[in-house]
Short mmCIF file of C-alpha atoms and ligand atoms in Angstrom, two decimals:
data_model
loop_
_atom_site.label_atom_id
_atom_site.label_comp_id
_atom_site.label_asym_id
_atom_site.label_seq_id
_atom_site.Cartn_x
_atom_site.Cartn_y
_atom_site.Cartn_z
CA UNK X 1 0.00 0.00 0.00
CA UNK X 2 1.20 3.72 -0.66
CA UNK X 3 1.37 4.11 3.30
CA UNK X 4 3.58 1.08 3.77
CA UNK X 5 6.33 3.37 2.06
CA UNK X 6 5.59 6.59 4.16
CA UNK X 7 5.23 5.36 7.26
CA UNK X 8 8.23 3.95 9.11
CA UNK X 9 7.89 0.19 10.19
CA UNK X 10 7.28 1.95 14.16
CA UNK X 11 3.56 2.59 12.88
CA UNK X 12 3.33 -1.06 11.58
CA UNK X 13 1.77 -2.26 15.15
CA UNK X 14 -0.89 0.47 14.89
CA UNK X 15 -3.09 -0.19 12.13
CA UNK X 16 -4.90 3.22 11.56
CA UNK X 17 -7.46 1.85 8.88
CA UNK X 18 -9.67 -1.00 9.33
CA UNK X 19 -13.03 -2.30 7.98
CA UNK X 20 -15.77 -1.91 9.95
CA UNK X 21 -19.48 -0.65 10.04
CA UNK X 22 -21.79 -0.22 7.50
CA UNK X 23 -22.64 3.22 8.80
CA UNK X 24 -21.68 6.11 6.69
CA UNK X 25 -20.30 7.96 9.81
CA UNK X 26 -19.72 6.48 13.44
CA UNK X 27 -18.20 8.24 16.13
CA UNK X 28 -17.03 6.45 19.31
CA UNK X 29 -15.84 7.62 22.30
CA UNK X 30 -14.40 10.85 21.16
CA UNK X 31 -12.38 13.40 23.13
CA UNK X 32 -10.44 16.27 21.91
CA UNK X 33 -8.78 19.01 23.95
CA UNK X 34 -7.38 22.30 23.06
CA UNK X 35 -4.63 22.61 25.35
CA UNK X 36 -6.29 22.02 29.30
CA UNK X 37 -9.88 22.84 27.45
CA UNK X 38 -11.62 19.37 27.04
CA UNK X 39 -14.01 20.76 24.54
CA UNK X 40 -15.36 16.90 23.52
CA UNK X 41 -15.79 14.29 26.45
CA UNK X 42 -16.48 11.15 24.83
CA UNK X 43 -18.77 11.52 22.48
CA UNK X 44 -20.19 9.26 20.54
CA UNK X 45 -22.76 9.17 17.34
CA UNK X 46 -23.67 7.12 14.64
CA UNK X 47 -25.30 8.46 11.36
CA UNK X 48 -27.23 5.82 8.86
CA UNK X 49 -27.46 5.94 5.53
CA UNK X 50 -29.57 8.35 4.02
CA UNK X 51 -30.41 10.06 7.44
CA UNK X 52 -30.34 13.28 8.53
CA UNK X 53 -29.22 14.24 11.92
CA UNK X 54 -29.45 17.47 13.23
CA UNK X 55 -26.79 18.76 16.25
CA UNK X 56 -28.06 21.28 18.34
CA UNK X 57 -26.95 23.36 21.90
CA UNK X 58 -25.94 26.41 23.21
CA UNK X 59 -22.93 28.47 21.86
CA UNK X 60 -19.57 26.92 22.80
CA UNK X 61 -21.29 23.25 23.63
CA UNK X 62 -18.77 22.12 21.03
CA UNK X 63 -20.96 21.18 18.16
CA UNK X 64 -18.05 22.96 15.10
CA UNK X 65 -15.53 20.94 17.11
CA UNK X 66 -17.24 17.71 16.60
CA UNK X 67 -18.37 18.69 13.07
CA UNK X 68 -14.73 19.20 12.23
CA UNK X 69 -13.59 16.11 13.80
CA UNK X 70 -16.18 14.22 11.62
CA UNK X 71 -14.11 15.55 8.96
CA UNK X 72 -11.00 15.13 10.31
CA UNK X 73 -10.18 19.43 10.35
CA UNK X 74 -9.57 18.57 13.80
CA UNK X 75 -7.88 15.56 14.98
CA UNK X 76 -9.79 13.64 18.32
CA UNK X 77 -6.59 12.56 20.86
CA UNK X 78 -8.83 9.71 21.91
CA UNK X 79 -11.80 7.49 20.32
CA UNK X 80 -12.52 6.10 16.69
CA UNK X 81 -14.11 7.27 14.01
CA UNK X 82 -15.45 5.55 11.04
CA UNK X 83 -15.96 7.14 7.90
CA UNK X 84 -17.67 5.67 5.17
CA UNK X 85 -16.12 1.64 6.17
CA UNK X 86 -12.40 2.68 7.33
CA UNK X 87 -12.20 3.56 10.98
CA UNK X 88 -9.51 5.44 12.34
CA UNK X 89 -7.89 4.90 16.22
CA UNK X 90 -7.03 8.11 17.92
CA UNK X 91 -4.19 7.37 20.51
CA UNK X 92 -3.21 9.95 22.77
CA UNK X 93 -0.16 8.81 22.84
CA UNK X 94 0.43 10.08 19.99
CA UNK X 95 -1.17 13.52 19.37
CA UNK X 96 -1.42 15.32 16.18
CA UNK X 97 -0.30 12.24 14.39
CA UNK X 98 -2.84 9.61 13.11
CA UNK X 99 -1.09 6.99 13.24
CA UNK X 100 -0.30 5.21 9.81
CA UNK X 101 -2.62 7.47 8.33
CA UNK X 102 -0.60 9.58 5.27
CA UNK X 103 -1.55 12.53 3.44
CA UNK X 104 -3.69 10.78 0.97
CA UNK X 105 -5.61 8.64 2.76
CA UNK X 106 -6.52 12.03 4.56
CA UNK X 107 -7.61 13.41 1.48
CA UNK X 108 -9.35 10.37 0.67
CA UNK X 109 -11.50 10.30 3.80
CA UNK X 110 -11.99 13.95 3.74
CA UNK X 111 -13.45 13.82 0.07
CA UNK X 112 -15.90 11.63 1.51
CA UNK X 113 -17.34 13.95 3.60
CA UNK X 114 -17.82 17.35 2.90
CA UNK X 115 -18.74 20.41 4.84
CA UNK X 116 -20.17 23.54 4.25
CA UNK X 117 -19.46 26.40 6.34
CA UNK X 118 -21.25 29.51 8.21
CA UNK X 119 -18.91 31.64 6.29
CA UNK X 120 -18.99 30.14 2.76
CA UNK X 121 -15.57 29.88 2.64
CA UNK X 122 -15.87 30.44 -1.30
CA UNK X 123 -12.07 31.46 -2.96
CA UNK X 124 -12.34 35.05 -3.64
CA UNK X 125 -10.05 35.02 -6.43
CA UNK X 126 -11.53 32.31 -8.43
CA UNK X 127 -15.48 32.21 -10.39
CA UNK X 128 -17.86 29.98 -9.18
CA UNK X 129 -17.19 27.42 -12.03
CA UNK X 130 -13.34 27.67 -10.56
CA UNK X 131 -14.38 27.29 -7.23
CA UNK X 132 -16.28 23.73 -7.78
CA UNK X 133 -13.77 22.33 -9.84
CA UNK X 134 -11.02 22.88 -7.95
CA UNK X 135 -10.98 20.23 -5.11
CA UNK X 136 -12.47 17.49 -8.05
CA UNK X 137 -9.02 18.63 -10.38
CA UNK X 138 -6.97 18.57 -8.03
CA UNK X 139 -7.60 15.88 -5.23
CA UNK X 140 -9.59 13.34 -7.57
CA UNK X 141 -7.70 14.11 -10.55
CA UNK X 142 -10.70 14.20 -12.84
CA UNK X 143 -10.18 16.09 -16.29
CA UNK X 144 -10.70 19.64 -16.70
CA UNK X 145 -13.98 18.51 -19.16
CA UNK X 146 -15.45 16.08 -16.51
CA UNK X 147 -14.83 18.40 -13.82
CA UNK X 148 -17.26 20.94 -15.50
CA UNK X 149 -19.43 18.95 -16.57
CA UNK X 150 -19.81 17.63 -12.64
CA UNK X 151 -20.03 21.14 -11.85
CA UNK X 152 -22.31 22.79 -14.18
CA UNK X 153 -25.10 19.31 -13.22
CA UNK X 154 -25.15 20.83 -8.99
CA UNK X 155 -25.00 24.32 -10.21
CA UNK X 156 -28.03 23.51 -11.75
CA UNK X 157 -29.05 21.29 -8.84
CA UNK X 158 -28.75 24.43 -6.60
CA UNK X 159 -30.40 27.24 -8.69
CA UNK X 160 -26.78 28.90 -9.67
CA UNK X 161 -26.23 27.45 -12.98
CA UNK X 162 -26.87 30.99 -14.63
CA UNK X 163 -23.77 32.49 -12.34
CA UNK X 164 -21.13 30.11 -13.26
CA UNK X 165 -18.84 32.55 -14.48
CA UNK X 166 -19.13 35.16 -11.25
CA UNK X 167 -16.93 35.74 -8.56
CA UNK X 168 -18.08 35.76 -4.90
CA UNK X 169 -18.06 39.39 -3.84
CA UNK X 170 -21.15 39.66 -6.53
CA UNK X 171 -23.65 37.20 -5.28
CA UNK X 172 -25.56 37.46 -2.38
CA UNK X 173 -24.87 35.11 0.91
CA UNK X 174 -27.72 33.09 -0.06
CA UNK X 175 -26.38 32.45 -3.57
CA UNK X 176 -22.88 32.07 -2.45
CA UNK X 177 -23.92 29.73 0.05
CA UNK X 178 -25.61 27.57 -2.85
CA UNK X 179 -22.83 27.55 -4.99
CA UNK X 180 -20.94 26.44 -1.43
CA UNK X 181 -23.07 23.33 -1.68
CA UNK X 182 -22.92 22.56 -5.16
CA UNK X 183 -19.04 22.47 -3.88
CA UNK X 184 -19.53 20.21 -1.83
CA UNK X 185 -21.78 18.06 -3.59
CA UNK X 186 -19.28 18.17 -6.61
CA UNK X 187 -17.04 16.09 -4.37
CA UNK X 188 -19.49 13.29 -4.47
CA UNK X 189 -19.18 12.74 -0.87
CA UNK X 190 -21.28 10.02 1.37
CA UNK X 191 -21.86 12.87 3.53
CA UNK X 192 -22.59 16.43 3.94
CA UNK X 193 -21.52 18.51 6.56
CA UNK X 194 -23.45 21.70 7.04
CA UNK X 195 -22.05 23.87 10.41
CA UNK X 196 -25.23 26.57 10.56
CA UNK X 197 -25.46 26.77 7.27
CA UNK X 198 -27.73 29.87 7.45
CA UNK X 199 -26.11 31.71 10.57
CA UNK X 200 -24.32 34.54 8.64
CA UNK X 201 -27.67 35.28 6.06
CA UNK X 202 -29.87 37.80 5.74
CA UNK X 203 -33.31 36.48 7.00
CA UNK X 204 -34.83 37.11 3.50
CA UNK X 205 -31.64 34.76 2.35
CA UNK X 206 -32.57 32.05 4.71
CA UNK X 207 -35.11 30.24 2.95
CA UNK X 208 -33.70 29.77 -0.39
CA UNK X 209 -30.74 27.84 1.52
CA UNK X 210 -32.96 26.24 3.52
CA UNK X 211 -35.31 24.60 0.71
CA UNK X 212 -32.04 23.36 -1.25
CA UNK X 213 -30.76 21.57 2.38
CA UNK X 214 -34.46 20.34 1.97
CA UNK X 215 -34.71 18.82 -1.12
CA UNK X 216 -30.86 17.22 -0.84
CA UNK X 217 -32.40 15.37 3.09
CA UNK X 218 -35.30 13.98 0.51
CA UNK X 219 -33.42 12.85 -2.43
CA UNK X 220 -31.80 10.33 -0.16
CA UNK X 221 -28.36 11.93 1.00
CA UNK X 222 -26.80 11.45 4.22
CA UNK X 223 -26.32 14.67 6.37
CA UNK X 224 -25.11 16.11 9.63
CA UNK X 225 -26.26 19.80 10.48
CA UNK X 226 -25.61 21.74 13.55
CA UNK X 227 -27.98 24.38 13.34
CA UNK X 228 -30.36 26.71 15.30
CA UNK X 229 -32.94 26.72 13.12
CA UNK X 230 -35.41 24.55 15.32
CA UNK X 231 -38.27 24.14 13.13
CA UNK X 232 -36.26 23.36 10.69
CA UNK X 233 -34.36 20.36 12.72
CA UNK X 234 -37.53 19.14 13.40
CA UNK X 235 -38.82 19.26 10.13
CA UNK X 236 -36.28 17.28 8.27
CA UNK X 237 -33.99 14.89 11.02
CA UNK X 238 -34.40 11.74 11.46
CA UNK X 239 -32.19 12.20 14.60
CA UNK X 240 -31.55 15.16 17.04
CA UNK X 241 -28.72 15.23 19.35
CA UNK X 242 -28.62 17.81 22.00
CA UNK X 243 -24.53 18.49 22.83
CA UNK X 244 -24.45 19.56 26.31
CA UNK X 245 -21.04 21.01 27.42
CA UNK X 246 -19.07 18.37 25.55
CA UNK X 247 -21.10 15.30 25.74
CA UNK X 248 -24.34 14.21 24.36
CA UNK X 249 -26.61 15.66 26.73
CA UNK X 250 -29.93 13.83 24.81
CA UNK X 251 -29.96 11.71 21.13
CA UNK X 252 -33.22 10.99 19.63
CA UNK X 253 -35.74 11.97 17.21
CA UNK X 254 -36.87 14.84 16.81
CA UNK X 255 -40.13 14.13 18.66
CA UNK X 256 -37.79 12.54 22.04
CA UNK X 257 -35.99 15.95 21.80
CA UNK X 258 -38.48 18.77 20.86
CA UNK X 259 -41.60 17.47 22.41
CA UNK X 260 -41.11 17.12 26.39
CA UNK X 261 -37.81 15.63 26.27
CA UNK X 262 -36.53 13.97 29.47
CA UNK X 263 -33.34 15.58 29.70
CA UNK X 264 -34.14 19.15 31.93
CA UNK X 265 -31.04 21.05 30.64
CA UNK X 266 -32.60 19.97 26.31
CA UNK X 267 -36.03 20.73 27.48
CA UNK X 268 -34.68 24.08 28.50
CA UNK X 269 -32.55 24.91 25.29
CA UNK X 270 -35.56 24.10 22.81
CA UNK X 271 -38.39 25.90 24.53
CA UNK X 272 -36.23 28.52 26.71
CA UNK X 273 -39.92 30.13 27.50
CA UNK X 274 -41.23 27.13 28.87
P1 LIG T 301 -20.02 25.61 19.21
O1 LIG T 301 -19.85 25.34 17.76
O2 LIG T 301 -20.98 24.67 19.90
O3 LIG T 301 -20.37 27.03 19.53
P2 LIG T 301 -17.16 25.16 19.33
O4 LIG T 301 -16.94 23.74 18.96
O5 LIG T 301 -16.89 26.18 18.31
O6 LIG T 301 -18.62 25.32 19.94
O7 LIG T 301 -16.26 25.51 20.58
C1 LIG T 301 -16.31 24.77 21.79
C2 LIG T 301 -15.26 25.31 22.73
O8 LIG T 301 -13.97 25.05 22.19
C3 LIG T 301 -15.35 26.81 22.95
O9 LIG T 301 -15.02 27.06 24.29
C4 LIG T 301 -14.29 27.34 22.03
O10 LIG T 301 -13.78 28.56 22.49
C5 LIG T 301 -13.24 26.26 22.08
N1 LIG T 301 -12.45 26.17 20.84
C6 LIG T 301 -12.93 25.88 19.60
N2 LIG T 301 -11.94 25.84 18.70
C7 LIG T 301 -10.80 26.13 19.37
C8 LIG T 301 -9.41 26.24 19.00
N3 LIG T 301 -9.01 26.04 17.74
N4 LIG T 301 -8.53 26.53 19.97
C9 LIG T 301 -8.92 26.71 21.25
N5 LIG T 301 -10.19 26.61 21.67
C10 LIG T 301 -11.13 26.32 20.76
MG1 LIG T 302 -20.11 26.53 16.09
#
């Protein structure tokens, strides 16, 4: 394997990648600290195929942290995490470092699950075309030709086909947002990663970013959202988990969590007034 010639023979013990579960995404046990801050305290979550789930909880609970873990942005110092059949060992022995794991398998994994951000995160300097081809080009080596053609079939997926040749700065939040999407759907990932996808629109933006999210949760595709848009959550998850101060306070569906859920501290986040 490619990793058998990058990684010295210390690694051999510690096989990173394994097969596993047939669950797109499965978190186990995870922990990750920012210096003495234990942000994640074993948390665990598993995501079927074709389901959304919907993370919710107060401001600093830790719900970007685990998002970004999912996608390995962040890297857990203890647990496992399986992504799409390969699971992945976090020892905190050895921090920063997943062990056996090389640059391309980390681009492999993370092509299989792509996020979208509060922020867009669009390239400034490139057009929208530019911006979905890039990642396709350049970590799945397709052609420039397929790479459009991939591009120009979500841009029409997500409204945007007629701004292809934009920049950024000249589209609204909504629209850029969209086009953020078709980015990541370009990838082909088994999952989509939204982290309050709406947070940073106008509220007369919302909606149009909101009915796209929509129609992706019924064509089939398997999602995580953190989000505070509760009627939303409700709407379209097939599972709700409530983070709590680094752990998973309450996991259910949407029903367990929004109507008289057990757990006080949930009850209180999703109907403050009650
Ligand atoms: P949420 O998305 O639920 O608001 P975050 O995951 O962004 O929460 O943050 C959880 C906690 O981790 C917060 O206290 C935040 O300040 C801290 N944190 C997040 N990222 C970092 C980082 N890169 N370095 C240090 N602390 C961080
Ligand atoms: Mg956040």
């Amino acid at each position: 394997s490619p990793n058998a010639n990058s990684s010295p023979d210390t690694h051999s013990s510690h096989a990173a990648l394994s097969s596993s579960t047939a669950m797109p995404v499965e978190a186990r046990h995870l922990v990750k600290r920012f210096g003495d801050l234990e942000v994640l305290r074993d948390v665990s979550l598993q995501v079927g195929e074709g389901s959304v789930t919907s993370i919710i909880g107060a401001s600093g609970s830790g719900k970007s942290t685990l998002l970004r873990c999912l996608n390995l942005l962040e890297r857990p110092v203890q647990g496992e995490l399986t992504i799409a059949d390969e699971t992945i060992r976090f020892d905190r022995n050895r921090q920063g470092d997943i062990v056996g794991l090389d640059r391309r398998q980390l681009q492999r994994l993370r092509a299989r699950v792509s996020m979208v951000f509060q922020q867009f995160n669009l390239w400034p300097h490139l057009t929208v075309l530019g911006n979905i081809t890039e990642a396709p080009m350049r970590v799945q080596k397709l052609s420039r030709k397929r790479a459009i053609q991939r591009a120009d079939h979500y841009l029409e997926r997500v409204g945007m086909a007629d701004k292809r040749d934009s920049y950024p700065a000249f589209l609204s939040g909504g629209q850029q947002q969209r086009v953020a999407i078709a980015r990541a759907l370009a990838m082909e990932p088994r999952v989509l990663l939204f982290d309050e996808p709406t947070s940073a629109l106008d509220p007369e933006r919302v909606s149009e970013v909101l009915s796209v999210i929509r129609s992706l949760a019924d064509e089939g595709r398997t999602m995580v959202m953190v989000t505070h848009e509760m009627a939303f959550a409700q709407e379209v998850s097939d599972q709700v988990v409530f983070l709590d101060r680094g752990v998973v306070g309450m996991a259910g569906t949407p029903q367990d969590i929004f109507e008289g859920s057990h757990n006080e501290r949930c009850r209180r986040f999703v109907s403050p007034a009650a």
